[in-house]
Structures are given as C-alpha cells and as structure tokens.
Short mmCIF file of C-alpha atoms and ligand atoms in Angstrom, two decimals:
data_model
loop_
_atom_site.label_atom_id
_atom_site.label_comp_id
_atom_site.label_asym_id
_atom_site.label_seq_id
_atom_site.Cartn_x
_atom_site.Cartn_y
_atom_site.Cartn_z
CA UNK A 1 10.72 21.55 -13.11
CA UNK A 2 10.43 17.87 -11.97
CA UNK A 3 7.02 16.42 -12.66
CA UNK A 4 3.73 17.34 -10.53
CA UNK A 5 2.86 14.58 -7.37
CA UNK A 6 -0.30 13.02 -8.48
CA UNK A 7 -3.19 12.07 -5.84
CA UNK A 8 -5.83 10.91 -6.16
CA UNK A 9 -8.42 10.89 -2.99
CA UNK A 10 -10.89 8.48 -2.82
CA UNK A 11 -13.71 7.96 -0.46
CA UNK A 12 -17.13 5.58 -0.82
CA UNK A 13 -19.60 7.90 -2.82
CA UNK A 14 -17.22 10.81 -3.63
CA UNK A 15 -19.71 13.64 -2.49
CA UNK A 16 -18.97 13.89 1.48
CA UNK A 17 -15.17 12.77 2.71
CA UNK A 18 -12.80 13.05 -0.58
CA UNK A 19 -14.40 16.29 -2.46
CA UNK A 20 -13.80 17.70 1.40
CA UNK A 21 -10.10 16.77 1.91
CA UNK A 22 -9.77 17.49 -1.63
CA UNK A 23 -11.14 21.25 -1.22
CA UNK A 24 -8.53 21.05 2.08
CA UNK A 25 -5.38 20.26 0.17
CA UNK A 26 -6.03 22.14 -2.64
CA UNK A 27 -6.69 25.49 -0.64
CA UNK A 28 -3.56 24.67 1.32
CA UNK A 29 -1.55 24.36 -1.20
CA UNK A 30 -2.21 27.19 -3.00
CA UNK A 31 -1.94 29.32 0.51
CA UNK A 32 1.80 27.79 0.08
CA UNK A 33 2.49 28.46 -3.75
CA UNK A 34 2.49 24.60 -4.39
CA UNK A 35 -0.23 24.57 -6.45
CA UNK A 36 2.27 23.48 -9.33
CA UNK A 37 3.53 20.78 -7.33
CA UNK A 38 0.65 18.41 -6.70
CA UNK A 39 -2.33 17.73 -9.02
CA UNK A 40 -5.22 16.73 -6.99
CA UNK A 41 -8.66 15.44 -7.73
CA UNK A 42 -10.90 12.76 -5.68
CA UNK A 43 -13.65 9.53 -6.78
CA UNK A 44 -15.40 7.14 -4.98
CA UNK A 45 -15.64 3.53 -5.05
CA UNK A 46 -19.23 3.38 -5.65
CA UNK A 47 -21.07 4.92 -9.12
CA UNK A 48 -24.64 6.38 -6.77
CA UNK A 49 -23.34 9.71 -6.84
CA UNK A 50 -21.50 10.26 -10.47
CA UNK A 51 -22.32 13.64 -11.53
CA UNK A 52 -23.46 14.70 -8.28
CA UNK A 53 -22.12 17.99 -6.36
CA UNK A 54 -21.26 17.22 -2.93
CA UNK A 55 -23.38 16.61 0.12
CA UNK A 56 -24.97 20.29 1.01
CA UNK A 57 -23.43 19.68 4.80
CA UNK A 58 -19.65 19.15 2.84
CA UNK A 59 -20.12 21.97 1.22
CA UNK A 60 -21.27 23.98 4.27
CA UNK A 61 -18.41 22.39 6.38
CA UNK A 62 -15.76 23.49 3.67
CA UNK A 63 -17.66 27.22 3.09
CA UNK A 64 -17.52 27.65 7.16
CA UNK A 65 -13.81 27.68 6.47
CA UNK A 66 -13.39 29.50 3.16
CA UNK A 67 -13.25 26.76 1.36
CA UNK A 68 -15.68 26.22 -1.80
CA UNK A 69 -16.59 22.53 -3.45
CA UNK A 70 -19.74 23.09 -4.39
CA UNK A 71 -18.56 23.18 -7.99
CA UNK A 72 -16.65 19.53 -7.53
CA UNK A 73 -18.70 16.76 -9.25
CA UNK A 74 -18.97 13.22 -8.16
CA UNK A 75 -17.17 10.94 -10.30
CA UNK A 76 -16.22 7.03 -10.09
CA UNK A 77 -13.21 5.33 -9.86
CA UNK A 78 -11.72 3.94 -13.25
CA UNK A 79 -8.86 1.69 -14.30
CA UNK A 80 -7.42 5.07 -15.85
CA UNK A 81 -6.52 6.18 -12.41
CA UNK A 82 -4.53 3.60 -11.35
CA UNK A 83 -1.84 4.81 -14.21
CA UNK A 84 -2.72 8.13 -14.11
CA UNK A 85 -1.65 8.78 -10.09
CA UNK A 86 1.03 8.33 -7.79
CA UNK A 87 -1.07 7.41 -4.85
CA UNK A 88 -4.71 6.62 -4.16
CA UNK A 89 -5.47 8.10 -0.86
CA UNK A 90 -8.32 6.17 0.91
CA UNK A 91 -10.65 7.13 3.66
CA UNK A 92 -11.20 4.03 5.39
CA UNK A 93 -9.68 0.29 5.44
CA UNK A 94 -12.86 -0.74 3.27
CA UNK A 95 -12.46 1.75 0.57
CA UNK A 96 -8.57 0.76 0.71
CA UNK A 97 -9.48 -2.74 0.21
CA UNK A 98 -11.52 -2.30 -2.85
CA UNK A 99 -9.11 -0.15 -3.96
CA UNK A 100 -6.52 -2.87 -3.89
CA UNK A 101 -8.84 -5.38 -4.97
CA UNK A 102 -9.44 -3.23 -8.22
CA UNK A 103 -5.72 -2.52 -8.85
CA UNK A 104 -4.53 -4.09 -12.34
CA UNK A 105 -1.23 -5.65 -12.00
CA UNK A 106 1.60 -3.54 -12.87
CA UNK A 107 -0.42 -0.48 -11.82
CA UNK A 108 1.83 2.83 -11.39
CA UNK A 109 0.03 3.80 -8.83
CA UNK A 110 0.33 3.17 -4.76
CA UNK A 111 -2.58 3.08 -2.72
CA UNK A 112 -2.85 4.30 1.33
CA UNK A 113 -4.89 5.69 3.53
CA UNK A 114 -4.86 9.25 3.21
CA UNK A 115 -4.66 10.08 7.51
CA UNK A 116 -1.55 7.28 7.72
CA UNK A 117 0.11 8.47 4.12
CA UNK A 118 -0.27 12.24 5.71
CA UNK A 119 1.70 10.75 8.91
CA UNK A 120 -1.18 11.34 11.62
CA UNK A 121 -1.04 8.09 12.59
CA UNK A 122 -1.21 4.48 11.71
CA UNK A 123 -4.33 2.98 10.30
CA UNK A 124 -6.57 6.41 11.16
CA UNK A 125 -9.50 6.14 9.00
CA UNK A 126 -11.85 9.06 7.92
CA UNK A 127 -15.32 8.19 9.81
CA UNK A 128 -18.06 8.09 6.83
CA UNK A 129 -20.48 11.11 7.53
CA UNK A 130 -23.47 10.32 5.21
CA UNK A 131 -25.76 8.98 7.60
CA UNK A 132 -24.32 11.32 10.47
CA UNK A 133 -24.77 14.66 11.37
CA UNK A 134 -23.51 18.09 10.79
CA UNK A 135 -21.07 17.51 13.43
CA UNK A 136 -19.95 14.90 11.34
CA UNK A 137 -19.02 16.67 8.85
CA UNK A 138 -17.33 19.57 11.02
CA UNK A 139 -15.66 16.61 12.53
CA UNK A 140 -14.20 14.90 8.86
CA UNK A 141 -13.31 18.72 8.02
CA UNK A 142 -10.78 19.09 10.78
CA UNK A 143 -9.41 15.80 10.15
CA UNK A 144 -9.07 16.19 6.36
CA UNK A 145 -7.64 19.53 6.56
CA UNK A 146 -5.22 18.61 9.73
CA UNK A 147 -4.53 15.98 7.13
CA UNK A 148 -3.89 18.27 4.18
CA UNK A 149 -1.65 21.01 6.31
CA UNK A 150 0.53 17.73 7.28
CA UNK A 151 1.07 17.23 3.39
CA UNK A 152 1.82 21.02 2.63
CA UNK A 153 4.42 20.95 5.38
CA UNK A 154 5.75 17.63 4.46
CA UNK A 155 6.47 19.20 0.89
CA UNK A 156 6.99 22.66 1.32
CA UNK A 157 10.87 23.46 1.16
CA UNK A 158 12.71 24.29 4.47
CA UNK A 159 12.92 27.91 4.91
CA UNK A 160 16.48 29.56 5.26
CA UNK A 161 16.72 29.79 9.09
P1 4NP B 201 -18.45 9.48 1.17
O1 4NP B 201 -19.87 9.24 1.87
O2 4NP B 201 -17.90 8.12 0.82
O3 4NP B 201 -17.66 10.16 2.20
O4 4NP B 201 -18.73 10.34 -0.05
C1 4NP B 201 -20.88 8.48 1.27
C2 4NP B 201 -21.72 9.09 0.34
C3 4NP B 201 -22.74 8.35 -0.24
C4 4NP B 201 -22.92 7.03 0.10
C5 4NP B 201 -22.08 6.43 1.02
C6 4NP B 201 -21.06 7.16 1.61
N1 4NP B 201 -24.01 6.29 -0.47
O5 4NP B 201 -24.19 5.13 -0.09
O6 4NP B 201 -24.69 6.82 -1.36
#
C-alpha cells in the first residue's frame, strides 16, 4: 500500500482553528474508510498554548457536530515537522509566512494554506476566533469542515458508475 499523505495543520496558538479542522478531516475521513490514507495532526506557530486542550468554544463547535477534540493537546511547531510532512496547511497568510520563514532549506515538506490547498478558493484564510465569539467558532467550523469534505472527495477513489 503506497505510503500515508502526511499533513500537518497549523494555525497561531493550536487550541481554536487547527485542532478544529483537524477534528473535521479526521472524522471525515474515517466516515470514508481513508483513515489509512492520510496521517493528520495540527501545531501552532506560537508556544502560549503547548499542552493546552483546545479553546472550550472549539470544542463545543466540534461536539455540536459529533465531533470530539477535547482530548487534542496544544503543541508547537518544530523543525521535525518540516521532514516529517508532506504539507503544512496554514490558516491565514501570517501563519503561512512564518511558516515559510521557519522552513530549513531542503525541507520535504510544502507549505499552503489549508482553504486554497483544499481548492475553495484562492488565498481564503481561516478568520482567527480567539478574541471572537461563539459564532466565530460555528463560523471556522463550517469552513474547516467544508474544507476537510473537499479533501475526502479530492482523495476518495471514483466510484464504479
Ligand atoms: P488559533 O487561535 O491560532 O486558531 O489557535 C489563537 C489562540 C491563541 C492565541 C492566538 C490565536 N493566543 O494569542 O494565545
């Protein structure tokens, strides 16, 4: 069996936007059997929330759908991931920038921003919910898991028609 897709989703803090789409795609895949297909796992930029769970309203956002993250811990971005993944998947054009910025040369790994890489247009960025409201989060829910059903679909094998 050809090797797992590796992706890495990273947002700012890694407790409101990544652990989210990464609850998404994860639960999506497995609803398509391509849970052997694509290792997934999110960071964040910035080292305030390492160790941390995720927001309460993520986790609320992702339970109102089925969806549970509130074992996910926060963790930060290391060199390691930049050989360990096939693409970093960024929220936002700032956390893409650092992202590149951080990249060692002759780094494996691609980096994009997750909305544009799932094809829902170019340059869409994930709006940062941690000074927002609940809405906010309902809001980056929808997007990351419009984003995540793109990706299933994108690799699921055509069916027989
Ligand atoms: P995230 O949101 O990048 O979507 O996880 C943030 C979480 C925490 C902070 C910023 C953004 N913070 O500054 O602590």
């Amino acid at each position: 069996m050809a090797e797992p897709l590796r992706l890495l989703i990273v947002c700012l803090g890694n407790i409101c936007r990544s652990p989210m789409a990464e609850g998404a795609l994860r639960a999506r895949l497995r609803e398509a059997g391509l849970e052997n297909r694509v290792m997934v796992d999110s960071a964040g930029t910035g080292g305030w929330h390492v160790g941390d769970p995720p927001d309460p309203r993520s986790i609320a956002a992702a339970a109102a759908h089925g969806v549970g993250i509130g074992d996910l811990r926060g963790r930060r971005l290391h060199a390691g991931d930049f050989r360990d993944f096939d693409w970093l998947l960024c929220a936002d054009r700032s956390v893409l920038h650092d992202v590149r910025a951080a990249m060692p040369a002759g780094a494996r790994a691609q980096a994009a921003l997750l909305l544009e890489w799932a094809g829902m247009g170019q340059e869409a960025e994930i709006p940062d919910p941690y000074t927002g409201s609940e809405d906010d989060f309902r809001h980056v829910w929808r997007k990351v898991d419009a984003a995540a059903a793109a990706i299933v679909q994108r690799l699921s094998p055509r069916r027989a028609g």
